[in-house]
mmCIF file of C-alpha atoms and ligand atoms in Angstrom:
data_model
loop_
_atom_site.group_PDB
_atom_site.id
_atom_site.type_symbol
_atom_site.label_atom_id
_atom_site.label_comp_id
_atom_site.label_asym_id
_atom_site.label_seq_id
_atom_site.Cartn_x
_atom_site.Cartn_y
_atom_site.Cartn_z
ATOM 1 C CA MET A 545 11.722 10.382 52.945
ATOM 2 C CA SER A 546 8.061 9.825 51.990
ATOM 3 C CA ILE A 547 6.190 6.813 53.366
ATOM 4 C CA LYS A 548 6.022 5.472 49.831
ATOM 5 C CA ASP A 549 9.823 5.640 49.434
ATOM 6 C CA LYS A 550 10.323 4.095 52.876
ATOM 7 C CA ILE A 551 8.135 1.129 51.884
ATOM 8 C CA LEU A 552 9.907 0.681 48.564
ATOM 9 C CA GLU A 553 13.327 0.770 50.244
ATOM 10 C CA LEU A 554 12.343 -1.664 52.994
ATOM 11 C CA LYS A 555 10.684 -3.967 50.492
ATOM 12 C CA LYS A 556 13.919 -4.151 48.510
ATOM 13 C CA GLU A 557 16.026 -4.669 51.612
ATOM 14 C CA LYS A 558 13.824 -7.542 52.831
ATOM 15 C CA ASN A 559 13.179 -8.969 49.381
ATOM 16 C CA ALA A 560 9.437 -8.718 49.955
ATOM 17 C CA VAL A 561 6.630 -8.469 47.416
ATOM 18 C CA ILE A 562 3.393 -6.494 47.646
ATOM 19 C CA LEU A 563 0.178 -7.967 46.220
ATOM 20 C CA ALA A 564 -2.908 -5.775 45.978
ATOM 21 C CA HIS A 565 -6.506 -6.296 44.939
ATOM 22 C CA TYR A 566 -8.146 -3.760 42.593
ATOM 23 C CA TYR A 567 -10.397 -2.567 45.438
ATOM 24 C CA VAL A 568 -7.667 -1.181 47.738
ATOM 25 C CA ALA A 569 -6.975 2.570 47.855
ATOM 26 C CA ASP A 570 -5.200 4.183 44.880
ATOM 27 C CA GLU A 571 -1.987 4.944 46.784
ATOM 28 C CA VAL A 572 -1.727 1.274 47.796
ATOM 29 C CA GLN A 573 -2.258 0.066 44.218
ATOM 30 C CA GLU A 574 0.427 2.551 43.196
ATOM 31 C CA ILE A 575 3.163 0.865 45.275
ATOM 32 C CA ALA A 576 2.088 -2.749 44.655
ATOM 33 C CA ASP A 577 4.243 -5.141 42.615
ATOM 34 C CA TYR A 578 1.201 -7.034 41.372
ATOM 35 C CA ILE A 579 -2.396 -5.799 41.247
ATOM 36 C CA GLY A 580 -5.213 -8.045 40.150
ATOM 37 C CA ASP A 581 -8.454 -9.879 40.692
ATOM 38 C CA SER A 582 -8.792 -12.770 43.143
ATOM 39 C CA PHE A 583 -7.848 -15.400 40.579
ATOM 40 C CA TYR A 584 -4.766 -13.622 39.264
ATOM 41 C CA LEU A 585 -3.526 -12.954 42.789
ATOM 42 C CA SER A 586 -3.968 -16.616 43.852
ATOM 43 C CA LYS A 587 -2.034 -17.803 40.806
ATOM 44 C CA LYS A 588 0.627 -15.144 41.308
ATOM 45 C CA ALA A 589 1.039 -15.975 45.015
ATOM 46 C CA LYS A 590 2.073 -19.500 43.984
ATOM 47 C CA GLU A 591 4.663 -18.352 41.442
ATOM 48 C CA LEU A 592 6.561 -15.877 43.622
ATOM 49 C CA GLU A 593 10.181 -16.385 44.625
ATOM 50 C CA GLU A 594 10.175 -13.780 47.433
ATOM 51 C CA GLN A 595 9.875 -15.107 50.989
ATOM 52 C CA ILE A 596 7.730 -12.255 52.323
ATOM 53 C CA ILE A 597 4.327 -11.406 50.841
ATOM 54 C CA VAL A 598 2.518 -8.275 52.012
ATOM 55 C CA TYR A 599 -1.085 -8.950 51.038
ATOM 56 C CA CYS A 600 -3.187 -5.824 50.517
ATOM 57 C CA GLY A 601 -6.679 -7.254 50.526
ATOM 58 C CA VAL A 602 -9.229 -8.841 52.855
ATOM 59 C CA SER A 603 -8.555 -11.870 55.052
ATOM 60 C CA PHE A 604 -9.804 -14.652 52.743
ATOM 61 C CA MET A 605 -7.319 -13.454 50.105
ATOM 62 C CA GLY A 606 -4.325 -13.492 52.475
ATOM 63 C CA GLU A 607 -5.489 -16.821 53.875
ATOM 64 C CA SER A 608 -5.576 -18.334 50.376
ATOM 65 C CA ALA A 609 -2.045 -17.037 49.708
ATOM 66 C CA LYS A 610 -0.813 -18.625 52.961
ATOM 67 C CA ILE A 611 -2.572 -21.939 52.208
ATOM 68 C CA LEU A 612 -0.878 -22.021 48.806
ATOM 69 C CA ASN A 613 2.504 -20.939 50.287
ATOM 70 C CA PRO A 614 2.833 -22.374 53.798
ATOM 71 C CA ASP A 615 6.568 -21.678 54.002
ATOM 72 C CA LYS A 616 6.267 -18.003 53.171
ATOM 73 C CA LEU A 617 5.596 -15.143 55.508
ATOM 74 C CA VAL A 618 2.229 -13.605 54.587
ATOM 75 C CA LEU A 619 1.807 -10.226 56.282
ATOM 76 C CA MET A 620 -1.596 -8.551 56.485
ATOM 77 C CA PRO A 621 -1.486 -4.746 56.869
ATOM 78 C CA ASP A 622 -4.813 -4.934 58.731
ATOM 79 C CA MET A 623 -5.940 -8.263 60.184
ATOM 80 C CA SER A 624 -9.486 -7.009 60.648
ATOM 81 C CA ALA A 625 -10.077 -6.358 56.922
ATOM 82 C CA ASP A 626 -12.691 -8.998 56.183
ATOM 83 C CA CYS A 627 -15.273 -9.908 53.537
ATOM 84 C CA ALA A 628 -18.809 -10.143 54.959
ATOM 85 C CA MET A 629 -19.842 -12.686 52.332
ATOM 86 C CA ALA A 630 -16.962 -15.037 53.225
ATOM 87 C CA HIS A 631 -18.912 -16.173 56.322
ATOM 88 C CA MET A 632 -22.380 -16.529 54.781
ATOM 89 C CA VAL A 633 -22.616 -20.307 54.705
ATOM 90 C CA ASP A 634 -24.440 -22.609 57.093
ATOM 91 C CA LEU A 635 -22.197 -25.680 57.339
ATOM 92 C CA GLU A 636 -25.216 -27.818 58.310
ATOM 93 C CA ASN A 637 -26.758 -27.071 54.909
ATOM 94 C CA ILE A 638 -23.676 -28.456 53.158
ATOM 95 C CA LYS A 639 -24.021 -31.711 55.107
ATOM 96 C CA LYS A 640 -27.753 -31.892 54.267
ATOM 97 C CA ILE A 641 -27.164 -31.323 50.551
ATOM 98 C CA ARG A 642 -24.452 -34.001 50.500
ATOM 99 C CA GLU A 643 -26.890 -36.458 52.105
ATOM 100 C CA GLU A 644 -29.663 -35.533 49.689
ATOM 101 C CA TYR A 645 -27.656 -35.832 46.444
ATOM 102 C CA ASP A 646 -25.188 -38.603 45.769
ATOM 103 C CA ASP A 647 -23.724 -36.832 42.747
ATOM 104 C CA VAL A 648 -23.049 -33.320 43.989
ATOM 105 C CA ALA A 649 -20.006 -31.065 43.850
ATOM 106 C CA VAL A 650 -19.745 -28.348 46.474
ATOM 107 C CA VAL A 651 -18.341 -25.372 44.575
ATOM 108 C CA CYS A 652 -16.972 -22.659 46.819
ATOM 109 C CA TYR A 653 -16.353 -19.084 45.719
ATOM 110 C CA ILE A 654 -12.884 -18.064 46.880
ATOM 111 C CA ASN A 655 -14.608 -15.317 48.923
ATOM 112 C CA SER A 656 -14.994 -17.744 51.843
ATOM 113 C CA THR A 657 -13.157 -18.611 55.055
ATOM 114 C CA ALA A 658 -10.556 -21.396 55.105
ATOM 115 C CA GLU A 659 -12.905 -23.466 57.271
ATOM 116 C CA ILE A 660 -15.718 -23.251 54.702
ATOM 117 C CA LYS A 661 -13.284 -24.221 51.931
ATOM 118 C CA THR A 662 -12.558 -27.504 53.731
ATOM 119 C CA TYR A 663 -16.159 -28.568 52.952
ATOM 120 C CA ALA A 664 -15.775 -27.887 49.227
ATOM 121 C CA ASP A 665 -14.784 -30.027 46.256
ATOM 122 C CA VAL A 666 -13.441 -27.112 44.292
ATOM 123 C CA CYS A 667 -12.950 -23.366 44.662
ATOM 124 C CA VAL A 668 -13.758 -20.825 41.952
ATOM 125 C CA THR A 669 -13.407 -17.088 41.434
ATOM 126 C CA SER A 670 -15.678 -14.861 39.373
ATOM 127 C CA ALA A 671 -13.122 -15.118 36.543
ATOM 128 C CA ASN A 672 -13.291 -18.925 36.212
ATOM 129 C CA ALA A 673 -16.568 -20.084 37.868
ATOM 130 C CA VAL A 674 -18.489 -20.710 34.619
ATOM 131 C CA LYS A 675 -15.643 -22.658 33.012
ATOM 132 C CA ILE A 676 -14.992 -24.806 36.080
ATOM 133 C CA VAL A 677 -18.655 -25.629 36.793
ATOM 134 C CA ARG A 678 -19.212 -26.499 33.116
ATOM 135 C CA ASN A 679 -16.326 -28.971 33.170
ATOM 136 C CA LEU A 680 -17.176 -30.720 36.431
ATOM 137 C CA PRO A 681 -18.209 -34.365 36.052
ATOM 138 C CA ASN A 682 -21.111 -33.875 38.493
ATOM 139 C CA LYS A 683 -24.666 -33.076 37.426
ATOM 140 C CA ASN A 684 -25.523 -31.322 40.704
ATOM 141 C CA VAL A 685 -23.609 -28.342 42.043
ATOM 142 C CA TYR A 686 -24.092 -26.674 45.414
ATOM 143 C CA PHE A 687 -22.710 -23.168 44.904
ATOM 144 C CA ILE A 688 -21.599 -21.345 48.079
ATOM 145 C CA PRO A 689 -21.566 -18.663 49.463
ATOM 146 C CA ASP A 690 -22.643 -16.131 46.772
ATOM 147 C CA GLY A 691 -26.224 -16.595 45.581
ATOM 148 C CA ASN A 692 -25.813 -13.958 42.868
ATOM 149 C CA LEU A 693 -22.693 -15.450 41.305
ATOM 150 C CA GLY A 694 -24.279 -18.908 41.707
ATOM 151 C CA ARG A 695 -27.406 -17.819 39.815
ATOM 152 C CA TYR A 696 -25.288 -16.257 37.057
ATOM 153 C CA VAL A 697 -23.278 -19.487 36.714
ATOM 154 C CA ALA A 698 -26.526 -21.532 36.655
ATOM 155 C CA GLU A 699 -27.789 -19.430 33.744
ATOM 156 C CA GLN A 700 -24.556 -19.899 31.810
ATOM 157 C CA VAL A 701 -24.449 -23.652 32.425
ATOM 158 C CA PRO A 702 -28.089 -24.772 32.067
ATOM 159 C CA GLU A 703 -27.112 -28.435 31.729
ATOM 160 C CA LYS A 704 -26.222 -28.490 35.460
ATOM 161 C CA ASN A 705 -28.555 -28.453 38.429
ATOM 162 C CA VAL A 706 -27.109 -25.581 40.455
ATOM 163 C CA ILE A 707 -28.392 -25.373 44.032
ATOM 164 C CA LEU A 708 -28.076 -21.835 45.351
ATOM 165 C CA ASN A 709 -27.049 -20.466 48.746
ATOM 166 C CA SER A 710 -28.288 -17.143 50.113
ATOM 167 C CA GLY A 711 -24.943 -15.355 50.705
ATOM 168 C CA TYR A 712 -24.255 -12.035 49.017
ATOM 169 C CA CYS A 713 -21.821 -9.141 48.889
ATOM 170 C CA PRO A 714 -23.432 -6.217 50.727
ATOM 171 C CA ILE A 715 -21.839 -3.713 48.340
ATOM 172 C CA HIS A 716 -22.722 -5.305 45.008
ATOM 173 C CA HIS A 717 -26.110 -6.637 46.136
ATOM 174 C CA ALA A 718 -27.238 -3.152 47.203
ATOM 175 C CA ILE A 719 -27.010 -1.562 43.730
ATOM 176 C CA THR A 720 -30.530 -1.334 42.291
ATOM 177 C CA ALA A 721 -31.864 -1.523 38.742
ATOM 178 C CA GLU A 722 -33.587 1.808 39.296
ATOM 179 C CA GLU A 723 -30.246 3.463 40.058
ATOM 180 C CA VAL A 724 -28.759 1.933 36.920
ATOM 181 C CA GLU A 725 -31.704 3.198 34.851
ATOM 182 C CA GLN A 726 -31.086 6.690 36.221
ATOM 183 C CA ALA A 727 -27.373 6.452 35.395
ATOM 184 C CA LYS A 728 -28.197 5.240 31.877
ATOM 185 C CA ALA A 729 -30.634 8.119 31.368
ATOM 186 C CA LYS A 730 -27.945 10.577 32.503
ATOM 187 C CA HIS A 731 -25.243 8.979 30.326
ATOM 188 C CA PRO A 732 -27.056 7.612 27.251
ATOM 189 C CA ASN A 733 -23.836 6.898 25.350
ATOM 190 C CA ALA A 734 -22.258 4.880 28.160
ATOM 191 C CA GLN A 735 -21.971 1.108 28.242
ATOM 192 C CA PHE A 736 -22.864 -0.661 31.485
ATOM 193 C CA VAL A 737 -20.233 -3.105 32.804
ATOM 194 C CA VAL A 738 -21.051 -5.201 35.864
ATOM 195 C CA HIS A 739 -19.618 -7.741 38.306
ATOM 196 C CA PRO A 740 -21.616 -11.006 38.630
ATOM 197 C CA GLU A 741 -21.984 -10.422 42.389
ATOM 198 C CA CYS A 742 -24.791 -7.984 41.473
ATOM 199 C CA VAL A 743 -28.487 -8.946 41.295
ATOM 200 C CA LYS A 744 -30.064 -10.455 38.173
ATOM 201 C CA ASP A 745 -31.927 -7.277 37.160
ATOM 202 C CA LEU A 746 -28.580 -5.511 36.817
ATOM 203 C CA LEU A 747 -26.931 -8.325 34.880
ATOM 204 C CA ASP A 748 -29.878 -8.327 32.463
ATOM 205 C CA MET A 749 -29.180 -4.647 31.684
ATOM 206 C CA ALA A 750 -25.431 -5.072 31.153
ATOM 207 C CA ASP A 751 -23.241 -4.710 28.072
ATOM 208 C CA TYR A 752 -20.579 -6.775 29.784
ATOM 209 C CA ILE A 753 -20.551 -9.072 32.851
ATOM 210 C CA GLY A 754 -17.254 -10.149 34.392
ATOM 211 C CA SER A 755 -14.715 -10.159 37.203
ATOM 212 C CA THR A 756 -12.757 -6.998 38.048
ATOM 213 C CA SER A 757 -9.995 -7.883 35.602
ATOM 214 C CA GLY A 758 -12.610 -8.969 33.031
ATOM 215 C CA ILE A 759 -14.174 -5.498 33.261
ATOM 216 C CA ILE A 760 -10.773 -3.811 32.961
ATOM 217 C CA ASP A 761 -9.829 -5.897 29.892
ATOM 218 C CA TYR A 762 -13.216 -5.317 28.258
ATOM 219 C CA VAL A 763 -13.001 -1.529 28.655
ATOM 220 C CA ALA A 764 -9.429 -1.442 27.315
ATOM 221 C CA LYS A 765 -10.500 -3.301 24.145
ATOM 222 C CA SER A 766 -13.831 -1.569 23.554
ATOM 223 C CA ASP A 767 -14.205 1.511 21.328
ATOM 224 C CA CYS A 768 -16.888 3.048 23.534
ATOM 225 C CA LYS A 769 -15.763 6.198 25.366
ATOM 226 C CA GLU A 770 -18.053 6.106 28.434
ATOM 227 C CA TYR A 771 -18.864 3.432 31.039
ATOM 228 C CA ILE A 772 -21.214 3.000 33.984
ATOM 229 C CA ILE A 773 -19.346 0.909 36.543
ATOM 230 C CA GLY A 774 -21.218 -1.912 38.317
ATOM 231 C CA THR A 775 -18.589 -2.885 40.865
ATOM 232 C CA GLU A 776 -16.464 -1.417 43.664
ATOM 233 C CA GLU A 777 -14.951 2.004 42.987
ATOM 234 C CA GLY A 778 -11.315 0.818 43.429
ATOM 235 C CA VAL A 779 -11.288 -0.403 39.798
ATOM 236 C CA LEU A 780 -11.330 3.243 38.691
ATOM 237 C CA TYR A 781 -7.610 3.532 39.431
ATOM 238 C CA GLU A 782 -6.638 0.954 36.799
ATOM 239 C CA LEU A 783 -9.443 1.936 34.401
ATOM 240 C CA LYS A 784 -8.324 5.581 34.347
ATOM 241 C CA LYS A 785 -4.647 4.629 34.137
ATOM 242 C CA GLN A 786 -5.212 2.409 31.104
ATOM 243 C CA ASN A 787 -7.834 4.634 29.439
ATOM 244 C CA PRO A 788 -7.103 8.336 30.030
ATOM 245 C CA ASP A 789 -9.410 9.262 27.145
ATOM 246 C CA LYS A 790 -12.487 7.445 28.533
ATOM 247 C CA GLN A 791 -15.116 8.544 31.080
ATOM 248 C CA PHE A 792 -16.330 6.432 34.023
ATOM 249 C CA TYR A 793 -19.472 6.901 36.093
ATOM 250 C CA MET A 794 -20.337 5.224 39.392
ATOM 251 C CA ILE A 795 -23.994 4.327 40.052
ATOM 252 C CA ASN A 796 -24.325 5.431 43.683
ATOM 253 C CA ASN A 797 -22.121 6.758 46.492
ATOM 254 C CA ASN A 798 -21.898 3.446 48.320
ATOM 255 C CA GLN A 799 -19.888 1.295 45.912
ATOM 256 C CA ILE A 800 -17.141 1.113 48.515
ATOM 257 C CA CYS A 801 -15.793 -1.972 50.276
ATOM 258 C CA HIS A 802 -14.731 -0.280 53.510
ATOM 259 C CA ASP A 803 -12.690 -3.279 54.655
ATOM 260 C CA MET A 804 -10.498 -2.972 51.570
ATOM 261 C CA LYS A 805 -9.848 0.650 52.505
ATOM 262 C CA TYR A 806 -8.497 -0.361 55.937
ATOM 263 C CA ILE A 807 -5.213 -0.993 54.126
ATOM 264 C CA THR A 808 -3.048 2.138 54.335
ATOM 265 C CA LEU A 809 0.564 2.916 53.481
ATOM 266 C CA GLU A 810 1.342 3.427 57.200
ATOM 267 C CA LYS A 811 0.049 -0.068 58.039
ATOM 268 C CA ILE A 812 1.985 -1.615 55.156
ATOM 269 C CA TYR A 813 5.186 0.038 56.379
ATOM 270 C CA LYS A 814 4.588 -1.088 59.971
ATOM 271 C CA VAL A 815 3.992 -4.784 59.167
ATOM 272 C CA LEU A 816 6.932 -4.851 56.805
ATOM 273 C CA LEU A 817 9.231 -3.236 59.371
ATOM 274 C CA GLU A 818 8.128 -5.268 62.392
ATOM 275 C CA GLU A 819 7.007 -8.412 60.535
ATOM 276 C CA THR A 820 3.840 -8.387 62.600
ATOM 277 C CA ASN A 821 0.357 -9.527 61.519
ATOM 278 C CA GLN A 822 1.746 -12.783 60.162
ATOM 279 C CA LEU A 823 -1.056 -14.911 58.846
ATOM 280 C CA GLU A 824 -1.143 -18.407 60.360
ATOM 281 C CA VAL A 825 -3.289 -21.287 59.149
ATOM 282 C CA ASP A 826 -3.366 -24.434 61.256
ATOM 283 C CA ALA A 827 -1.672 -27.354 59.432
ATOM 284 C CA LYS A 828 -4.759 -29.599 59.356
ATOM 285 C CA LEU A 829 -7.005 -26.775 58.199
ATOM 286 C CA ARG A 830 -4.460 -25.848 55.569
ATOM 287 C CA GLU A 831 -4.235 -29.369 54.180
ATOM 288 C CA ALA A 832 -8.021 -29.630 53.827
ATOM 289 C CA ALA A 833 -8.485 -26.118 52.368
ATOM 290 C CA LEU A 834 -5.611 -26.589 49.915
ATOM 291 C CA LYS A 835 -7.384 -29.379 48.000
ATOM 292 C CA PRO A 836 -10.222 -27.253 46.523
ATOM 293 C CA LEU A 837 -7.804 -24.380 45.825
ATOM 294 C CA ASP A 838 -5.352 -26.640 44.013
ATOM 295 C CA ARG A 839 -8.205 -28.192 42.069
ATOM 296 C CA MET A 840 -9.308 -24.723 40.988
ATOM 297 C CA LEU A 841 -5.818 -23.873 39.730
ATOM 298 C CA GLU A 842 -5.748 -27.173 37.843
ATOM 299 C CA LEU A 843 -9.251 -26.891 36.297
ATOM 300 C CA ALA A 844 -8.809 -23.236 35.347
ATOM 301 C CA LYS A 845 -5.780 -23.968 33.153
HETATM 302 P P1 13P B 821 -12.734 -10.420 41.679
HETATM 303 O O1 13P B 821 -12.488 -11.876 41.742
HETATM 304 O O2 13P B 821 -13.439 -9.981 40.459
HETATM 305 O O3 13P B 821 -11.472 -9.666 41.934
HETATM 306 O O4 13P B 821 -13.752 -10.043 42.846
HETATM 307 C C1 13P B 821 -13.416 -10.161 44.173
HETATM 308 C C2 13P B 821 -14.391 -9.541 45.019
HETATM 309 O O5 13P B 821 -14.268 -9.493 46.202
HETATM 310 C C3 13P B 821 -15.568 -8.973 44.374
HETATM 311 O O6 13P B 821 -16.341 -8.324 45.304
HETATM 312 FE FE1 SF4 B 822 -16.325 -9.130 50.015
HETATM 313 FE FE2 SF4 B 822 -17.976 -7.530 48.696
HETATM 314 FE FE3 SF4 B 822 -15.757 -6.519 49.758
HETATM 315 FE FE4 SF4 B 822 -15.644 -8.154 47.616
HETATM 316 S S1 SF4 B 822 -16.564 -6.114 47.714
HETATM 317 S S2 SF4 B 822 -14.349 -8.256 49.448
HETATM 318 S S3 SF4 B 822 -17.322 -9.577 48.084
HETATM 319 S S4 SF4 B 822 -17.494 -7.440 50.882
#
């Protein structure tokens, strides 16, 4: 029996569900029950009836699923799959900003550790950040950890005073405007679609800016036949599946989140079989990190 069939059989037997982010390897997306962006997967994690969730993504994603579902078993195929940006916050700075401004909301991108979330008033993802920040009662917003997404949100919501942090995604931040210009010159009929974790110069050149699922929806609805992709290469799986008649071009050879690729079919089978790599979040930490996540789900409705 193939590893894929073994997983599917075991999953059925244990009544487990597999969640996968768009950045994991194609063969992992292929066996997942639900594939999506960070926001979709957080919402979905809360709606599931199954008792076992195998989370194919990086640690902050599994952690969020466990915080939202403390009674479920959340299994991580590889515990070391992490997001570099999730740690890029100096907690002292949050305290300083809170002392400096009496009307400030600390808005925390979901790409952050559970500990960092406990310092936040609300979480956001790239799919809902603009909407949530716009609707906050506070004039001042301290946006952590992603400086690029924070700057994009600030531009979209000029009525707010958005204080930026210096965190960034090493993969998105590294794509340069020069590389995009070269790709555009090579593919003059292509539209450029980009994730807001990229630098401003890139966003200024884009035909569409949005989360992974935003990009996928935009491409599906657009009449254009060619696209230059300003995000991680894993989105190609869904883009090609939904649009077999369209062409996709990456900008450089490094649009790869290696941590996402730690997730393999063999590791999924092993954790499902042995029920190892169970994600645990301390009860006190969970209670404090749940508040901004719940507020996000509420405000995003
Ligand atoms: P999405 O919320 O668009 O899925 O992005 C998550 C992420 O990690 C982007 O680098
Ligand atoms: Fe984190 Fe960047 Fe990987 Fe997304 S692509 S999980 S932001 S390191």
